[in-house]
Short mmCIF file of C-alpha atoms in Angstrom, two decimals:
data_model
loop_
_atom_site.label_atom_id
_atom_site.label_comp_id
_atom_site.label_asym_id
_atom_site.label_seq_id
_atom_site.Cartn_x
_atom_site.Cartn_y
_atom_site.Cartn_z
CA MET A 1 -119.29 25.19 -43.91
CA SER A 2 -120.25 21.53 -44.04
CA GLY A 3 -119.83 19.59 -47.26
CA PHE A 4 -123.60 19.66 -47.77
CA SER A 5 -123.89 23.43 -47.32
CA THR A 6 -121.07 23.93 -49.84
CA ALA A 7 -122.85 21.57 -52.23
CA ARG A 8 -126.11 23.45 -51.66
CA GLN A 9 -124.45 26.76 -52.57
CA LYS A 10 -122.93 25.19 -55.70
CA MET A 11 -126.33 23.74 -56.70
CA VAL A 12 -127.97 27.16 -56.43
CA ASP A 13 -125.14 29.01 -58.19
CA GLY A 14 -124.38 26.40 -60.85
CA GLN A 15 -127.77 24.83 -61.64
CA VAL A 16 -130.53 27.17 -60.48
CA ARG A 17 -129.35 30.76 -61.04
CA THR A 18 -127.92 29.76 -64.44
CA SER A 19 -131.43 28.59 -65.44
CA ASP A 20 -132.83 32.13 -65.09
CA VAL A 21 -134.29 31.57 -61.63
CA THR A 22 -134.03 35.08 -60.23
CA ASP A 23 -136.70 35.10 -57.48
CA ARG A 24 -134.75 35.83 -54.30
CA ARG A 25 -137.27 33.97 -52.09
CA ILE A 26 -136.84 30.76 -54.11
CA LEU A 27 -133.04 31.03 -54.11
CA ASP A 28 -133.08 31.63 -50.34
CA ALA A 29 -135.37 28.63 -49.79
CA MET A 30 -133.09 26.40 -51.89
CA LEU A 31 -130.06 27.62 -49.93
CA THR A 32 -131.82 26.94 -46.62
CA VAL A 33 -133.72 23.65 -47.07
CA PRO A 34 -131.29 20.70 -46.86
CA ARG A 35 -132.01 18.49 -49.88
CA GLU A 36 -130.00 15.66 -48.29
CA ALA A 37 -132.65 15.45 -45.54
CA PHE A 38 -135.08 14.12 -48.19
CA VAL A 39 -132.73 11.48 -49.61
CA PRO A 40 -132.06 7.94 -48.28
CA ALA A 41 -128.77 7.82 -46.38
CA SER A 42 -127.20 5.55 -49.03
CA ARG A 43 -127.77 8.22 -51.72
CA GLN A 44 -127.10 11.44 -49.83
CA ALA A 45 -123.85 11.97 -51.74
CA LEU A 46 -126.02 12.43 -54.87
CA ALA A 47 -128.37 14.95 -53.23
CA TYR A 48 -127.08 18.02 -55.07
CA LEU A 49 -126.34 16.58 -58.50
CA ASP A 50 -128.18 17.75 -61.62
CA LEU A 51 -130.45 14.72 -61.90
CA ASP A 52 -133.88 13.34 -61.08
CA LEU A 53 -132.97 11.52 -57.88
CA ASP A 54 -134.61 8.18 -57.13
CA VAL A 55 -135.60 8.27 -53.43
CA SER A 56 -137.71 5.10 -53.43
CA GLU A 57 -136.56 2.09 -51.48
CA GLY A 58 -138.35 -0.73 -53.25
CA GLY A 59 -141.85 -0.36 -54.68
CA THR A 60 -142.73 2.21 -57.33
CA LYS A 61 -139.80 4.38 -58.37
CA ARG A 62 -140.28 7.88 -56.99
CA PHE A 63 -138.08 10.90 -57.61
CA LEU A 64 -137.04 14.34 -56.49
CA ILE A 65 -137.00 16.24 -59.78
CA LYS A 66 -133.81 18.07 -60.86
CA PRO A 67 -132.92 21.16 -58.79
CA GLN A 68 -132.98 23.50 -61.80
CA LEU A 69 -136.45 22.30 -62.88
CA THR A 70 -137.63 22.56 -59.25
CA GLY A 71 -136.52 26.20 -59.15
CA LYS A 72 -138.01 27.05 -62.55
CA LEU A 73 -141.40 25.48 -61.71
CA LEU A 74 -141.53 27.34 -58.39
CA GLN A 75 -140.71 30.60 -60.18
CA ALA A 76 -143.47 29.96 -62.74
CA ALA A 77 -145.90 29.14 -59.90
CA ASP A 78 -145.29 32.59 -58.36
CA ILE A 79 -146.32 31.45 -54.86
CA GLY A 80 -147.35 34.32 -52.60
CA ASP A 81 -146.93 34.28 -48.83
CA GLY A 82 -150.71 34.10 -48.35
CA ASP A 83 -151.24 31.22 -50.79
CA ASN A 84 -152.72 27.79 -50.13
CA VAL A 85 -150.62 25.32 -52.15
CA LEU A 86 -150.97 21.66 -53.19
CA VAL A 87 -147.82 19.71 -54.15
CA VAL A 88 -148.72 16.53 -56.05
CA GLY A 89 -146.58 13.40 -55.93
CA CYS A 90 -144.17 14.92 -53.44
CA ALA A 91 -142.07 11.72 -52.93
CA THR A 92 -140.07 12.46 -49.74
CA GLY A 93 -141.22 16.07 -49.70
CA TYR A 94 -138.39 18.34 -50.89
CA LEU A 95 -140.51 20.43 -53.29
CA ALA A 96 -143.23 20.69 -50.62
CA ALA A 97 -140.66 21.88 -48.04
CA LEU A 98 -139.46 24.60 -50.44
CA SER A 99 -143.07 25.61 -51.10
CA ALA A 100 -143.67 25.83 -47.35
CA ARG A 101 -140.97 28.52 -47.16
CA LEU A 102 -142.94 30.56 -49.74
CA ALA A 103 -146.63 29.90 -48.94
CA ARG A 104 -149.06 30.26 -46.04
CA GLN A 105 -150.09 26.60 -46.12
CA VAL A 106 -148.94 23.56 -48.14
CA THR A 107 -150.66 20.21 -48.55
CA ALA A 108 -148.57 17.48 -50.20
CA THR A 109 -149.81 14.17 -51.58
CA GLU A 110 -147.76 11.03 -52.22
CA CYS A 111 -149.08 7.68 -53.48
CA ASP A 112 -146.42 5.66 -51.63
CA SER A 113 -147.46 5.69 -47.96
CA ALA A 114 -143.92 4.83 -46.74
CA LEU A 115 -142.53 7.88 -48.57
CA ALA A 116 -145.40 10.05 -47.29
CA ALA A 117 -144.36 9.03 -43.74
CA LYS A 118 -140.73 9.98 -44.52
CA ALA A 119 -141.89 13.37 -45.82
CA LYS A 120 -143.80 13.98 -42.57
CA ASP A 121 -140.73 13.05 -40.52
CA ALA A 122 -138.52 15.38 -42.58
CA PHE A 123 -140.97 18.30 -42.19
CA ALA A 124 -141.09 17.72 -38.42
CA ALA A 125 -137.28 17.51 -38.15
CA LEU A 126 -136.96 20.83 -39.99
CA GLY A 127 -139.67 22.49 -37.88
CA LEU A 128 -141.92 23.18 -40.88
CA ALA A 129 -145.34 23.57 -39.23
CA ASN A 130 -147.28 24.82 -42.28
CA VAL A 131 -146.96 21.70 -44.47
CA THR A 132 -148.75 18.37 -44.22
CA CYS A 133 -148.36 15.20 -46.30
CA LYS A 134 -151.12 12.72 -47.06
CA ALA A 135 -150.91 9.33 -48.73
CA ALA A 136 -153.14 9.79 -51.79
CA SER A 137 -153.20 9.11 -55.51
CA CYS A 138 -151.47 11.77 -57.61
CA ALA A 139 -154.55 12.05 -59.83
CA GLU A 140 -156.90 12.71 -56.89
CA GLY A 141 -155.20 15.63 -55.13
CA ASP A 142 -156.81 16.52 -51.80
CA VAL A 143 -160.22 18.18 -51.92
CA SER A 144 -160.41 18.59 -48.13
CA ALA A 145 -157.68 21.27 -47.96
CA GLY A 146 -158.66 23.02 -51.21
CA PRO A 147 -159.40 24.96 -53.21
CA TYR A 148 -155.81 25.99 -53.95
CA ASP A 149 -154.14 29.14 -55.21
CA VAL A 150 -151.32 27.02 -56.67
CA ILE A 151 -150.89 23.34 -57.54
CA VAL A 152 -147.37 22.11 -58.38
CA LEU A 153 -146.63 18.69 -59.88
CA ASN A 154 -143.41 17.07 -58.65
CA GLY A 155 -143.03 15.38 -62.04
CA ALA A 156 -144.74 14.98 -65.41
CA ALA A 157 -148.29 14.13 -66.51
CA GLU A 158 -149.09 12.27 -69.73
CA VAL A 159 -152.79 13.07 -69.30
CA MET A 160 -154.54 16.27 -68.25
CA PRO A 161 -155.16 15.95 -64.48
CA GLU A 162 -158.83 17.00 -64.59
CA ALA A 163 -159.54 16.27 -60.89
CA LEU A 164 -156.64 18.54 -59.91
CA LEU A 165 -157.86 21.38 -62.13
CA GLY A 166 -161.20 21.16 -60.31
CA GLN A 167 -159.37 21.98 -57.05
CA LEU A 168 -157.97 25.32 -58.32
CA LYS A 169 -159.41 28.56 -57.00
CA GLU A 170 -160.62 31.19 -59.42
CA GLY A 171 -157.35 32.91 -60.41
CA GLY A 172 -155.37 29.84 -59.40
CA ARG A 173 -152.68 28.10 -61.43
CA LEU A 174 -151.23 24.64 -61.89
CA VAL A 175 -147.63 24.13 -62.98
CA GLY A 176 -145.84 20.96 -63.96
CA VAL A 177 -144.40 19.11 -66.93
CA SER A 178 -146.82 18.04 -69.64
CA ALA A 179 -145.73 14.88 -71.44
CA GLU A 180 -148.97 14.61 -73.42
CA SER A 181 -146.99 15.24 -76.62
CA GLU A 182 -143.35 15.44 -77.71
CA PRO A 183 -141.22 17.18 -76.66
CA PRO A 184 -142.41 17.38 -73.03
CA ARG A 185 -142.77 20.95 -71.78
CA ALA A 186 -143.30 22.75 -68.52
CA MET A 187 -146.84 24.14 -68.59
CA ILE A 188 -148.94 26.54 -66.60
CA VAL A 189 -152.72 26.14 -66.50
CA THR A 190 -154.66 29.13 -65.19
CA HIS A 191 -158.26 29.14 -63.96
CA THR A 192 -160.01 32.35 -64.98
CA HIS A 193 -163.78 32.99 -65.16
CA GLY A 194 -164.49 29.25 -65.10
CA GLU A 195 -162.15 28.61 -68.05
CA PHE A 196 -158.74 26.92 -68.10
CA GLY A 197 -155.97 28.52 -70.13
CA HIS A 198 -152.91 26.40 -71.02
CA ARG A 199 -149.53 27.91 -71.80
CA ALA A 200 -146.24 26.16 -72.59
CA LEU A 201 -143.30 27.68 -70.68
CA PHE A 202 -140.12 25.82 -71.73
CA ASP A 203 -138.94 22.37 -72.80
CA ALA A 204 -138.47 20.13 -69.76
CA ALA A 205 -138.40 16.44 -68.96
CA ALA A 206 -139.30 14.77 -65.66
CA PRO A 207 -140.36 11.31 -64.50
CA VAL A 208 -144.09 10.69 -65.03
CA LEU A 209 -146.12 10.66 -61.82
CA PRO A 210 -147.90 7.38 -60.97
CA GLY A 211 -151.59 7.69 -61.85
CA LEU A 212 -150.95 10.39 -64.48
CA GLU A 213 -149.61 8.01 -67.13
CA ARG A 214 -151.19 7.66 -70.56
CA THR A 215 -153.41 4.57 -70.63
CA ALA A 216 -152.07 2.06 -73.13
CA ALA A 217 -154.34 1.89 -76.16
CA PHE A 218 -156.14 -1.43 -76.54
CA VAL A 219 -154.71 -3.46 -79.40
CA PHE A 220 -156.35 -6.56 -80.94
#
């Protein structure tokens, strides 16, 4: 076993299973997809630590969210093998690659075009043919590949992402961290009969996605 595969096993056993992630498909995906492939070479030693990992190289800071939160959000999303999935703010694409192991088709968006290119390269290197990455604002999503059964945010939103909700199929769901109020919580928003139902799942913190920040109030 290489050092990375040992670290991957420890991540799943020590961070993910212990956080009540029991879905075998998610655990298998996390044991299979090499997280280090989505991390700059200078930081690969940090790839399996329990932290939000900065993968940006200059420009806006962009992160892979913690492994345990990644697993819990995917479990809440309940992605089926026939689902069309959107991953928002994918950074270098780790969460999108995991989703591609679970779904029929995955579209990922990333506001930093250099990171979107790295995500595409990583998907190609891993032979993941059912996932694409587009450079696009986190708030916009991608109407062209929608509507979606599942939308997953690779981070937190301080505002309700209305444009993304509009891209959910009837019966679809959006999962991510809501930082609209304190404490931040993982949320699921379901689209049923034209209505959106919001449910808090568990306390969770994650870096806020660019474009989904709270606008600073104007002060005289």
